[in-house]
């Protein structure tokens, strides 16, 4: 039998400990979706597996919480999806086009414009949330997907990453394309976008998860219950603690678990692209 | 008819640096012209100006009888092969070759036919569905050629296309390119810093230095009648031996030995090709041979002649040894240059 090396054992011990550390809270959540809400209030997380999972899941996904009866788990999942995808897509498209303009066109003040975009990293949404709200409100985009997505898609991060990537594309490729008669639009679509595939995938993961987890902005901008996203909706459920009503912990725990799944799936499916996009370039 | 005509073409950068002094020459239809010179001499700039990738700041450029100073590269009826091939990494060979045609709105059928023709010409038939990353250096070079050929342009431009290949492949591709150019009969401008490429491929060589043309001529003219010490030292491997010499009594004197009749007075520079020396026991010159380079078909003797280093080229049937050797030179093999500006006398 092969001898076990101490270092291998140690490596695995660290990895296993790390995985447990990450996954235990989820397992606790899962346990708490199987027991009645009253028991959660009474004992907190425990080792008993109850029989409420089915019931909680049905309630969470298909029954409306709130007053208007329009925010079921499914509708919130849909809203979150639209926000996550729209957010990621918008950031990538806008970031790529901004980087394209900065890198490939002889603009006056291009460097200045880039650094201006870059400094917005220092001014996150929270700093400008009131003026942003004012503008969205003025444009009549409250409680719309546009209002949810558009104010968030200007992205210094995406612009920066794509700028760095575009700068590493060989100059000759641009010249060859010019001689081949590809104008600016054709060059962008035929050459740059396909070359950026892995980069786009990596950005998509980061941005999707980022968008999916947005809490403050959706809370501000959506007051109609049918526009609630998952992250915002979960809080809404637990918030109804008033008088003798027990919050629906089981239900919100199910939603919390559901909310974890799409980002995990995105990362699992795109992870090899993710690593490739951030570490190597396909040129 | 001149296919390409440059009238006082010059390039000055906004910071005032003159990369190319006003330059004029013509290239006849079907001619293979090589621009050669050390790095930074402006040869690539000149080529890129012809391609339209650099602005022309003065002068007039005509391609196929049309002034193209302000015409987009794609509209100049040219094709260019780049040093690093510049293939589109995400496209198959077929798409790489056909991309320019597609952008011109050529029908799919016509593209397929032309791509197949070009591939057959370049022995790329088996590789049409591969990506550039799956090809060897030589194959990538051929794809780059294919991309140029399908366009059927009035002018081929080559920007040091062989410098990324290993020595053996370079020799092979050199012949392939030359043969292909002959077969297609397309006017070509080829930029290189390698004088061997220039000598072997060119119909006409343009030697450039520091943004100026030093000499234009056939390989043989440039080699045997260099217009300046720069050309003499740049062309040929090993280069021409250059000695400072004095003129006394109408004779060019190297040390105390007369070389040939002198057309001028005072100080001159005498240039002698390594192969124009002969080992000759009764010769007037005495060389101290220090190193013998054995090259198979011939030998190179390196040493000193008087106070100056010298290289002598002898064929391998002549025995050579280190130490003092006597040499002679035919008087008509000596090239004389002005000692101050290096121009041919």
Coordinates of C-alpha atoms in Angstrom, one line a residue:
Chain A
X1 CA 0.0 0.0 0.0
X2 CA 1.2 3.5 -0.8
X3 CA 2.4 5.3 2.3
X4 CA 0.4 8.3 3.2
X5 CA 2.5 11.4 3.3
X6 CA 2.0 13.7 6.3
X7 CA 1.7 16.7 4.0
X8 CA -1.0 15.1 2.0
X9 CA -3.0 14.3 5.1
X10 CA -2.5 17.8 6.3
X11 CA -3.7 19.3 3.0
X12 CA -6.8 17.2 3.0
X13 CA -7.5 17.9 6.7
X14 CA -7.4 21.7 5.9
X15 CA -9.6 21.3 2.9
X16 CA -12.1 19.2 4.7
X17 CA -12.2 21.5 7.6
X18 CA -12.7 24.4 5.2
X19 CA -15.5 22.7 3.4
X20 CA -17.3 21.9 6.6
X21 CA -16.9 25.4 7.7
X22 CA -18.6 26.6 4.5
X23 CA -21.3 24.0 4.3
X24 CA -22.4 23.6 7.9
X25 CA -24.5 26.8 8.0
X26 CA -26.3 25.5 4.9
X27 CA -26.9 22.2 6.6
X28 CA -28.3 23.9 9.6
X29 CA -30.6 25.9 7.4
X30 CA -31.7 22.7 5.7
X31 CA -32.4 21.1 9.1
X32 CA -34.4 24.1 10.1
X33 CA -36.6 23.9 7.1
X34 CA -37.8 20.5 8.2
X35 CA -39.1 21.4 11.6
X36 CA -42.1 23.5 12.6
X37 CA -41.5 27.3 13.1
X38 CA -42.4 27.1 16.8
X39 CA -39.7 24.5 17.4
X40 CA -37.1 26.8 15.8
X41 CA -38.1 29.6 18.2
X42 CA -38.0 27.2 21.1
X43 CA -34.7 25.2 20.4
X44 CA -32.9 26.9 17.5
X45 CA -30.9 24.6 15.3
X46 CA -30.9 21.0 16.4
X47 CA -30.2 17.5 15.2
X48 CA -33.8 16.5 14.7
X49 CA -35.1 16.1 11.2
X50 CA -38.7 17.0 11.0
X51 CA -41.4 16.4 8.4
X52 CA -42.1 20.0 7.4
X53 CA -39.7 20.3 4.4
X54 CA -42.4 19.5 1.8
X55 CA -44.9 21.8 3.4
X56 CA -42.4 24.7 3.8
X57 CA -41.2 24.3 0.3
X58 CA -44.7 24.5 -1.2
X59 CA -45.5 27.5 1.0
X60 CA -42.3 29.3 0.1
X61 CA -42.4 28.8 -3.6
X62 CA -46.0 29.0 -4.4
X63 CA -47.9 30.8 -1.7
X64 CA -47.8 34.6 -1.6
X65 CA -46.3 36.3 1.5
X66 CA -47.2 39.9 2.0
X67 CA -50.5 41.7 1.3
X68 CA -51.0 41.8 -2.5
X69 CA -50.6 38.1 -2.9
X70 CA -48.2 38.6 -5.8
X71 CA -44.8 37.8 -4.3
X72 CA -44.5 34.0 -4.3
X73 CA -41.1 32.4 -4.1
X74 CA -41.3 31.7 -7.9
X75 CA -42.0 35.4 -8.8
X76 CA -39.1 36.5 -6.5
X77 CA -36.8 33.9 -8.1
X78 CA -37.8 35.3 -11.5
X79 CA -37.1 38.8 -10.5
X80 CA -33.8 37.9 -9.0
X81 CA -32.9 36.1 -12.2
X82 CA -33.8 39.1 -14.3
X83 CA -31.8 41.3 -12.0
X84 CA -28.8 39.0 -11.9
X85 CA -28.6 38.4 -15.7
X86 CA -29.6 41.9 -16.7
X87 CA -27.0 43.3 -14.3
X88 CA -24.2 41.0 -15.5
X89 CA -25.1 41.4 -19.1
X90 CA -25.4 45.2 -18.9
X91 CA -22.2 45.6 -17.0
X92 CA -20.3 43.4 -19.5
X93 CA -21.7 45.2 -22.6
X94 CA -21.2 48.6 -21.2
X95 CA -17.8 47.8 -19.8
X96 CA -16.6 46.3 -23.1
X97 CA -17.8 49.1 -25.1
X98 CA -16.2 51.7 -22.8
X99 CA -12.9 49.8 -22.8
X100 CA -13.1 49.5 -26.6
X101 CA -13.5 53.2 -27.0
X102 CA -10.7 53.9 -24.5
X103 CA -8.2 51.5 -25.9
X104 CA -8.8 51.6 -29.7
X105 CA -9.8 55.1 -30.5
X106 CA -7.7 58.2 -30.4
X107 CA -9.9 60.1 -28.1
X108 CA -8.9 63.3 -26.5
X109 CA -8.7 62.8 -22.7
X110 CA -9.1 59.0 -23.1
X111 CA -6.7 58.4 -20.2
X112 CA -8.5 61.0 -18.2
X113 CA -11.9 59.4 -19.0
X114 CA -10.5 56.1 -17.9
X115 CA -9.3 57.3 -14.6
X116 CA -12.5 59.2 -14.1
X117 CA -14.4 55.9 -14.6
X118 CA -11.9 54.2 -12.3
X119 CA -12.4 56.6 -9.5
X120 CA -16.1 55.7 -9.4
X121 CA -14.8 52.6 -7.6
X122 CA -14.4 54.9 -4.6
X123 CA -18.0 56.0 -4.9
X124 CA -20.2 52.9 -4.6
X125 CA -23.9 53.0 -4.9
X126 CA -24.4 53.6 -1.2
X127 CA -22.7 57.0 -1.5
X128 CA -24.9 58.2 -4.3
X129 CA -28.1 56.4 -3.4
X130 CA -30.3 59.4 -2.8
X131 CA -29.5 61.2 -6.0
X132 CA -29.7 58.0 -7.9
X133 CA -33.1 57.3 -6.4
X134 CA -34.2 60.8 -7.3
X135 CA -33.1 60.4 -10.9
X136 CA -34.8 57.0 -11.3
X137 CA -38.0 58.4 -9.7
X138 CA -37.9 61.4 -12.0
X139 CA -37.5 59.1 -15.0
X140 CA -40.6 57.1 -13.8
X141 CA -38.6 53.9 -13.4
X142 CA -39.6 53.0 -9.9
X143 CA -40.9 49.4 -9.7
X144 CA -39.6 48.5 -13.1
X145 CA -36.8 46.2 -14.2
X146 CA -35.1 49.1 -16.0
X147 CA -35.0 51.1 -12.8
X148 CA -33.6 48.1 -11.0
X149 CA -30.9 47.4 -13.5
X150 CA -29.8 50.4 -15.5
X151 CA -28.5 52.6 -12.6
X152 CA -26.2 49.8 -11.5
X153 CA -24.6 48.7 -14.8
X154 CA -21.9 51.4 -15.1
X155 CA -19.0 49.4 -14.0
X156 CA -15.4 50.5 -13.4
X157 CA -14.4 47.0 -12.6
X158 CA -15.6 45.6 -16.0
X159 CA -14.2 48.5 -17.9
X160 CA -10.8 48.1 -16.2
X161 CA -10.6 44.3 -16.8
X162 CA -11.6 44.6 -20.4
X163 CA -9.2 47.5 -20.9
X164 CA -6.3 45.5 -19.6
X165 CA -7.4 42.6 -21.8
X166 CA -7.8 44.7 -24.9
X167 CA -4.4 46.2 -24.4
X168 CA -2.9 42.8 -24.5
X169 CA -4.4 42.0 -27.9
X170 CA -1.6 42.3 -30.4
X171 CA -1.6 45.5 -32.5
X172 CA -1.0 43.5 -35.7
X173 CA -4.4 41.9 -35.2
X174 CA -6.1 45.3 -35.5
X175 CA -4.0 46.2 -38.5
X176 CA -4.7 42.8 -40.2
X177 CA -8.4 43.4 -39.6
X178 CA -8.1 46.9 -41.1
X179 CA -6.5 45.5 -44.2
X180 CA -9.1 42.8 -44.3
X181 CA -11.7 45.6 -44.5
X182 CA -13.2 45.2 -41.0
X183 CA -14.5 48.5 -39.8
X184 CA -14.7 49.4 -36.1
X185 CA -18.0 47.6 -35.6
X186 CA -17.0 44.5 -37.4
X187 CA -13.7 44.3 -35.6
X188 CA -15.5 44.5 -32.3
X189 CA -18.0 41.8 -33.1
X190 CA -16.0 39.5 -35.3
X191 CA -12.6 39.7 -33.5
X192 CA -12.7 41.3 -30.1
X193 CA -15.9 39.7 -28.7
X194 CA -14.9 36.1 -29.6
X195 CA -11.4 36.7 -28.3
X196 CA -12.9 37.9 -25.0
X197 CA -15.0 34.8 -24.5
X198 CA -13.2 33.6 -21.4
X199 CA -13.0 37.1 -20.0
X200 CA -16.7 37.5 -20.6
X201 CA -17.5 34.3 -18.8
X202 CA -15.4 35.3 -15.8
X203 CA -17.0 38.7 -15.7
X204 CA -20.4 37.1 -16.0
X205 CA -19.9 35.0 -12.9
X206 CA -18.6 37.8 -10.8
X207 CA -21.3 40.2 -11.9
X208 CA -24.1 37.7 -11.8
X209 CA -23.4 36.9 -8.2
X210 CA -22.9 40.5 -7.4
X211 CA -26.2 41.5 -9.0
X212 CA -28.0 38.5 -7.5
X213 CA -26.9 39.6 -4.0
X214 CA -28.0 43.2 -4.4
X215 CA -30.1 44.2 -1.4
X216 CA -30.1 47.9 -0.8
X217 CA -31.0 49.1 -4.2
X218 CA -33.9 46.7 -4.8
X219 CA -35.2 47.6 -1.4
X220 CA -35.2 51.3 -2.4
X221 CA -36.5 51.0 -5.8
X222 CA -39.2 48.3 -5.6
X223 CA -42.3 48.9 -3.5
X224 CA -44.6 46.7 -5.5
X225 CA -44.5 43.2 -4.0
X226 CA -44.5 41.6 -7.4
X227 CA -41.1 43.3 -8.1
X228 CA -39.5 41.9 -5.0
X229 CA -36.3 39.9 -5.4
X230 CA -35.4 36.9 -3.3
X231 CA -32.8 38.6 -1.2
X232 CA -35.3 41.4 -0.4
X233 CA -38.3 39.1 -0.1
X234 CA -36.7 36.8 2.5
X235 CA -36.3 39.6 4.9
X236 CA -39.8 40.7 4.3
X237 CA -41.1 37.3 5.5
X238 CA -39.2 37.3 8.8
X239 CA -40.1 40.9 9.4
X240 CA -43.8 40.2 10.1
X241 CA -43.0 39.5 13.7
X242 CA -45.9 41.3 15.4
X243 CA -48.0 40.4 18.5
X244 CA -48.3 36.7 18.8
X245 CA -47.5 35.8 15.2
X246 CA -44.5 33.5 14.8
X247 CA -42.3 34.5 11.9
X248 CA -42.3 31.9 9.1
X249 CA -38.8 30.8 9.7
X250 CA -39.2 27.5 7.8
X251 CA -40.4 29.4 4.8
X252 CA -37.7 32.0 4.8
X253 CA -35.1 29.3 5.3
X254 CA -36.3 27.5 2.2
X255 CA -36.0 30.7 0.3
X256 CA -32.5 31.3 1.6
X257 CA -31.5 27.9 0.4
X258 CA -33.1 28.5 -3.0
X259 CA -31.3 31.8 -3.2
X260 CA -28.0 30.1 -2.8
X261 CA -28.6 27.6 -5.7
X262 CA -28.3 29.8 -8.9
X263 CA -25.0 31.5 -8.0
X264 CA -23.6 28.1 -7.0
X265 CA -24.7 26.6 -10.3
X266 CA -23.3 29.5 -12.3
X267 CA -19.9 29.2 -10.5
X268 CA -19.9 25.4 -10.9
X269 CA -20.6 25.5 -14.6
X270 CA -18.3 28.4 -15.5
X271 CA -15.5 27.7 -13.0
X272 CA -13.0 26.4 -15.6
X273 CA -13.7 29.4 -17.8
X274 CA -13.4 31.6 -14.8
X275 CA -9.9 30.5 -13.9
X276 CA -8.9 30.6 -17.5
X277 CA -10.3 34.1 -18.1
X278 CA -8.5 35.6 -15.1
X279 CA -5.2 33.9 -15.5
X280 CA -4.4 33.2 -19.1
X281 CA -5.3 34.8 -22.4
X282 CA -6.3 32.8 -25.4
X283 CA -4.1 34.3 -28.0
Chain B
X1 CA 4.3 50.7 -66.0
X2 CA 5.1 51.6 -62.5
X3 CA 2.8 49.7 -60.2
X4 CA 3.9 51.7 -57.1
X5 CA 5.2 55.2 -57.2
X6 CA 6.5 57.2 -54.3
X7 CA 7.1 60.9 -54.8
X8 CA 8.9 62.5 -52.0
X9 CA 7.1 60.4 -49.4
X10 CA 8.2 61.5 -45.9
X11 CA 7.1 60.9 -42.4
X12 CA 7.6 63.4 -39.5
X13 CA 6.1 62.5 -36.1
X14 CA 4.2 65.2 -34.2
X15 CA 7.1 65.5 -31.8
X16 CA 9.3 66.6 -34.8
X17 CA 11.2 63.4 -35.3
X18 CA 11.7 62.7 -38.9
X19 CA 11.4 58.9 -39.3
X20 CA 11.6 59.0 -43.0
X21 CA 13.2 61.7 -45.1
X22 CA 11.5 62.5 -48.4
X23 CA 11.9 59.4 -50.5
X24 CA 11.1 58.7 -54.1
X25 CA 11.2 55.5 -56.1
X26 CA 9.2 53.4 -58.4
X27 CA 8.4 49.7 -58.4
X28 CA 7.6 48.1 -61.7
X29 CA 4.8 45.6 -62.1
X30 CA 5.7 42.1 -60.9
X31 CA 8.9 43.3 -59.3
X32 CA 10.0 41.9 -56.0
X33 CA 11.6 44.8 -54.0
X34 CA 13.3 44.3 -50.7
X35 CA 13.7 47.1 -48.2
X36 CA 16.6 46.2 -46.0
X37 CA 18.4 48.1 -43.2
X38 CA 19.1 47.9 -39.5
X39 CA 16.3 48.3 -36.9
X40 CA 15.1 51.8 -36.7
X41 CA 16.1 52.7 -40.2
X42 CA 12.5 53.5 -41.2
X43 CA 11.9 50.6 -43.5
X44 CA 8.9 49.3 -41.6
X45 CA 7.6 52.8 -41.3
X46 CA 7.8 53.1 -45.1
X47 CA 6.0 49.8 -45.6
X48 CA 3.3 50.7 -43.1
X49 CA 2.8 54.0 -44.9
X50 CA 2.4 52.2 -48.2
X51 CA -0.1 49.9 -46.4
X52 CA -2.0 52.9 -45.0
X53 CA -1.4 51.9 -41.4
X54 CA 0.7 55.1 -40.9
X55 CA -0.2 58.5 -42.1
X56 CA 1.9 60.0 -44.9
X57 CA 3.0 63.5 -43.7
X58 CA 4.4 64.6 -47.0
X59 CA 4.6 63.5 -50.6
X60 CA 2.4 61.4 -52.8
X61 CA 1.9 57.7 -53.0
X62 CA 0.4 56.0 -56.1
X63 CA -0.6 52.3 -56.3
X64 CA -1.7 51.0 -59.7
X65 CA -1.9 54.5 -61.0
X66 CA -4.2 55.9 -58.2
X67 CA -3.1 58.3 -55.6
X68 CA -3.9 56.6 -52.3
X69 CA -2.5 59.0 -49.7
X70 CA -5.9 59.2 -47.9
X71 CA -7.4 55.9 -48.9
X72 CA -8.2 53.3 -46.2
X73 CA -5.9 50.3 -46.1
X74 CA -8.7 48.0 -47.1
X75 CA -9.4 50.1 -50.2
X76 CA -5.8 50.3 -51.4
X77 CA -5.8 46.9 -53.1
X78 CA -3.0 45.6 -51.1
X79 CA -2.4 42.6 -48.8
X80 CA 0.0 42.4 -46.0
X81 CA 1.8 39.6 -44.2
X82 CA 2.9 40.4 -40.7
X83 CA 5.9 39.3 -38.7
X84 CA 3.8 37.5 -36.1
X85 CA 1.4 36.3 -38.7
X86 CA -1.5 38.2 -37.0
X87 CA -3.9 35.3 -37.6
X88 CA -7.3 35.6 -35.9
X89 CA -6.8 33.0 -33.1
X90 CA -10.5 32.1 -32.8
X91 CA -11.1 31.4 -36.5
X92 CA -10.3 28.3 -38.4
X93 CA -7.8 28.5 -41.2
X94 CA -10.6 28.6 -43.7
X95 CA -12.3 31.6 -42.0
X96 CA -8.9 33.3 -41.5
X97 CA -8.3 33.2 -45.2
X98 CA -11.8 34.1 -46.2
X99 CA -12.4 36.9 -43.7
X100 CA -11.2 39.7 -46.0
X101 CA -13.4 38.4 -48.9
X102 CA -16.4 38.1 -46.6
X103 CA -16.0 41.7 -45.5
X104 CA -16.0 42.7 -49.2
X105 CA -19.3 41.1 -49.7
X106 CA -18.0 38.2 -51.9
X107 CA -20.6 35.4 -52.2
X108 CA -20.1 32.4 -50.0
X109 CA -19.6 30.2 -53.0
X110 CA -16.9 32.4 -54.5
X111 CA -15.1 32.6 -51.1
X112 CA -15.1 28.8 -50.7
X113 CA -13.7 28.4 -54.2
X114 CA -11.0 31.0 -53.7
X115 CA -10.0 29.7 -50.3
X116 CA -9.7 26.1 -51.7
X117 CA -7.6 27.4 -54.5
X118 CA -5.3 29.3 -52.2
X119 CA -5.1 26.3 -49.8
X120 CA -4.1 24.0 -52.7
X121 CA -1.4 26.4 -53.8
X122 CA 0.0 26.5 -50.3
X123 CA -0.5 22.8 -49.3
X124 CA -2.9 23.8 -46.6
X125 CA -5.8 21.6 -47.8
X126 CA -5.6 19.3 -44.8
X127 CA -5.5 22.1 -42.3
X128 CA -8.5 24.2 -43.3
X129 CA -10.6 23.4 -40.3
X130 CA -7.9 23.8 -37.7
X131 CA -7.3 26.8 -35.5
X132 CA -4.0 28.7 -35.8
X133 CA -2.9 27.4 -32.4
X134 CA -2.9 23.9 -33.8
X135 CA -0.5 24.8 -36.6
X136 CA 3.3 24.9 -36.7
X137 CA 5.1 28.2 -37.4
X138 CA 5.6 27.5 -41.0
X139 CA 2.0 26.5 -41.5
X140 CA 0.9 29.7 -39.8
X141 CA 3.1 31.6 -42.1
X142 CA 1.4 29.9 -45.1
X143 CA -2.0 30.8 -43.7
X144 CA -0.9 34.4 -43.5
X145 CA 0.2 34.1 -47.2
X146 CA -3.1 32.5 -48.1
X147 CA -4.9 35.4 -46.6
X148 CA -2.9 37.7 -48.8
X149 CA -3.3 35.6 -51.9
X150 CA -7.1 35.2 -52.0
X151 CA -7.5 38.9 -52.1
X152 CA -5.7 39.0 -55.5
X153 CA -4.2 42.4 -54.7
X154 CA -2.2 44.8 -56.8
X155 CA 0.6 44.8 -54.2
X156 CA 1.9 42.4 -51.6
X157 CA 3.5 43.8 -48.5
X158 CA 5.7 41.6 -46.3
X159 CA 6.8 42.9 -42.9
X160 CA 9.8 40.7 -41.8
X161 CA 7.6 37.6 -42.3
X162 CA 10.3 35.0 -41.6
X163 CA 12.0 36.4 -38.5
X164 CA 9.9 34.2 -36.2
X165 CA 10.9 31.0 -37.8
X166 CA 13.9 28.8 -37.1
X167 CA 16.9 29.0 -39.5
X168 CA 16.1 25.9 -41.5
X169 CA 12.4 26.7 -42.0
X170 CA 13.4 30.3 -42.9
X171 CA 15.5 29.0 -45.8
X172 CA 12.7 26.9 -47.0
X173 CA 10.0 29.5 -46.7
X174 CA 12.3 32.0 -48.4
X175 CA 12.3 29.9 -51.5
X176 CA 8.6 29.2 -51.2
X177 CA 7.7 32.8 -51.0
X178 CA 10.0 33.7 -53.9
X179 CA 8.6 30.9 -56.0
X180 CA 5.0 31.9 -55.2
X181 CA 5.7 35.5 -56.0
X182 CA 7.1 34.4 -59.3
X183 CA 4.2 32.2 -60.1
X184 CA 1.6 34.8 -59.2
X185 CA 3.6 37.7 -60.7
X186 CA 2.3 40.1 -58.0
X187 CA 4.3 43.3 -57.3
X188 CA 5.8 42.9 -53.8
X189 CA 7.6 45.0 -51.2
X190 CA 9.4 42.9 -48.6
X191 CA 10.9 44.4 -45.5
X192 CA 13.7 42.6 -43.7
X193 CA 16.8 43.3 -41.6
X194 CA 18.4 40.1 -42.8
X195 CA 20.7 40.9 -45.7
X196 CA 20.8 37.2 -46.8
X197 CA 17.0 37.3 -47.4
X198 CA 17.5 40.6 -49.2
X199 CA 20.2 39.2 -51.5
X200 CA 18.5 35.9 -52.3
X201 CA 14.9 37.1 -52.8
X202 CA 15.1 40.6 -54.3
X203 CA 14.8 41.7 -57.9
X204 CA 15.9 45.0 -56.5
X205 CA 17.2 46.0 -53.1
X206 CA 16.6 49.3 -51.4
X207 CA 19.1 49.7 -48.6
X208 CA 18.0 52.1 -45.9
X209 CA 19.8 53.8 -43.0
X210 CA 18.6 56.4 -40.5
X211 CA 15.4 57.3 -42.5
X212 CA 17.2 57.7 -45.8
X213 CA 17.8 55.5 -48.8
X214 CA 21.4 54.6 -49.1
X215 CA 21.3 52.7 -52.4
X216 CA 18.8 51.2 -54.8
X217 CA 20.0 48.4 -57.1
X218 CA 20.0 44.8 -58.0
X219 CA 21.5 42.4 -55.4
X220 CA 24.6 42.1 -57.6
X221 CA 25.0 45.9 -57.9
X222 CA 24.5 46.5 -54.2
X223 CA 27.0 43.8 -53.4
X224 CA 29.7 44.6 -55.9
X225 CA 29.2 48.3 -56.1
X226 CA 28.1 49.6 -52.8
X227 CA 27.3 53.3 -52.8
X228 CA 28.6 53.9 -49.3
X229 CA 30.6 52.4 -46.5
X230 CA 27.3 51.7 -44.8
X231 CA 26.0 49.5 -47.6
X232 CA 29.4 47.9 -47.9
X233 CA 29.4 47.0 -44.3
X234 CA 25.8 46.0 -44.1
X235 CA 25.5 43.8 -47.1
X236 CA 27.4 40.5 -47.3
X237 CA 28.3 38.0 -44.6
X238 CA 31.0 38.6 -43.6
X239 CA 30.9 42.2 -44.6
X240 CA 33.3 44.1 -46.7
X241 CA 36.7 44.9 -45.1
X242 CA 37.2 48.6 -44.8
X243 CA 40.6 50.2 -44.3
X244 CA 41.6 53.8 -43.9
X245 CA 44.1 54.5 -46.7
X246 CA 46.2 57.4 -48.0
X247 CA 46.7 58.6 -51.6
X248 CA 50.3 59.2 -52.5
X249 CA 51.6 59.7 -56.0
X250 CA 48.2 58.8 -57.5
X251 CA 48.2 55.4 -55.7
X252 CA 46.0 54.3 -52.9
X253 CA 48.4 53.2 -50.2
X254 CA 47.4 50.6 -47.6
X255 CA 50.2 50.9 -45.1
X256 CA 53.2 51.1 -47.4
X257 CA 51.8 48.9 -50.1
X258 CA 50.0 50.4 -53.2
X259 CA 46.6 48.9 -53.8
X260 CA 45.3 50.6 -57.0
X261 CA 45.2 53.9 -58.9
X262 CA 43.5 56.7 -57.0
X263 CA 40.9 59.1 -58.5
X264 CA 41.2 61.6 -55.6
X265 CA 43.7 63.0 -53.2
X266 CA 44.1 62.8 -49.4
X267 CA 42.5 60.3 -47.1
X268 CA 40.1 57.6 -48.5
X269 CA 38.5 54.5 -47.2
X270 CA 39.3 51.3 -49.2
X271 CA 36.9 48.5 -49.2
X272 CA 37.7 44.9 -50.2
X273 CA 35.3 42.0 -50.1
X274 CA 36.7 39.0 -48.2
X275 CA 36.6 36.8 -51.3
X276 CA 38.7 39.3 -53.3
X277 CA 41.8 38.5 -51.4
X278 CA 44.0 35.6 -52.6
X279 CA 46.5 33.7 -50.6
X280 CA 49.7 34.2 -52.5
X281 CA 53.2 33.5 -51.2
X282 CA 54.5 36.4 -53.3
X283 CA 51.7 38.8 -52.5
X284 CA 52.4 42.3 -51.3
X285 CA 50.2 42.3 -48.2
X286 CA 51.0 40.5 -45.0
X287 CA 48.1 39.2 -42.8
X288 CA 48.4 37.8 -39.3
X289 CA 45.8 35.0 -39.2
X290 CA 44.5 34.4 -35.8
X291 CA 41.3 32.4 -36.2
X292 CA 40.2 30.0 -38.9
X293 CA 36.5 29.4 -39.3
X294 CA 35.7 26.2 -41.0
X295 CA 32.5 26.4 -43.0
X296 CA 32.6 23.3 -45.0
X297 CA 32.7 24.6 -48.6
X298 CA 35.0 27.4 -47.6
X299 CA 37.0 28.9 -44.8
X300 CA 37.1 32.3 -43.2
X301 CA 40.4 33.6 -42.0
X302 CA 40.1 36.3 -39.3
X303 CA 43.1 38.3 -38.3
X304 CA 44.8 41.6 -38.7
X305 CA 46.3 43.5 -41.7
X306 CA 48.6 46.1 -40.4
X307 CA 46.6 47.6 -37.5
X308 CA 43.2 46.7 -38.9
X309 CA 41.1 43.6 -38.5
X310 CA 40.4 41.7 -41.7
X311 CA 38.4 38.7 -42.8
X312 CA 39.5 36.7 -45.8
X313 CA 37.4 34.1 -47.6
X314 CA 39.2 31.2 -49.2
X315 CA 37.8 28.0 -50.7
X316 CA 38.4 24.8 -48.8
X317 CA 40.9 23.3 -51.3
X318 CA 43.4 26.0 -50.2
X319 CA 45.3 25.0 -47.1
X320 CA 45.4 27.7 -44.5
X321 CA 47.3 28.0 -41.2
X322 CA 47.4 30.6 -38.5
X323 CA 50.3 33.0 -38.4
X324 CA 51.7 35.3 -41.0
X325 CA 50.3 34.8 -44.5
X326 CA 50.9 36.7 -47.7
X327 CA 47.9 38.1 -49.6
X328 CA 47.3 39.8 -52.9
X329 CA 44.3 41.8 -54.2
X330 CA 43.2 42.5 -57.7
X331 CA 43.3 46.3 -58.1
X332 CA 39.8 46.4 -59.8
X333 CA 38.3 44.7 -56.7
X334 CA 39.0 47.6 -54.5
X335 CA 36.1 50.0 -53.8
X336 CA 37.1 53.5 -52.7
X337 CA 35.0 55.7 -50.4
X338 CA 35.2 59.3 -49.3
X339 CA 36.9 59.1 -45.8
X340 CA 34.6 61.7 -44.3
X341 CA 31.1 61.0 -45.5
X342 CA 31.5 57.4 -46.6
X343 CA 30.2 58.0 -50.1
X344 CA 31.6 56.0 -53.0
X345 CA 34.3 57.8 -55.0

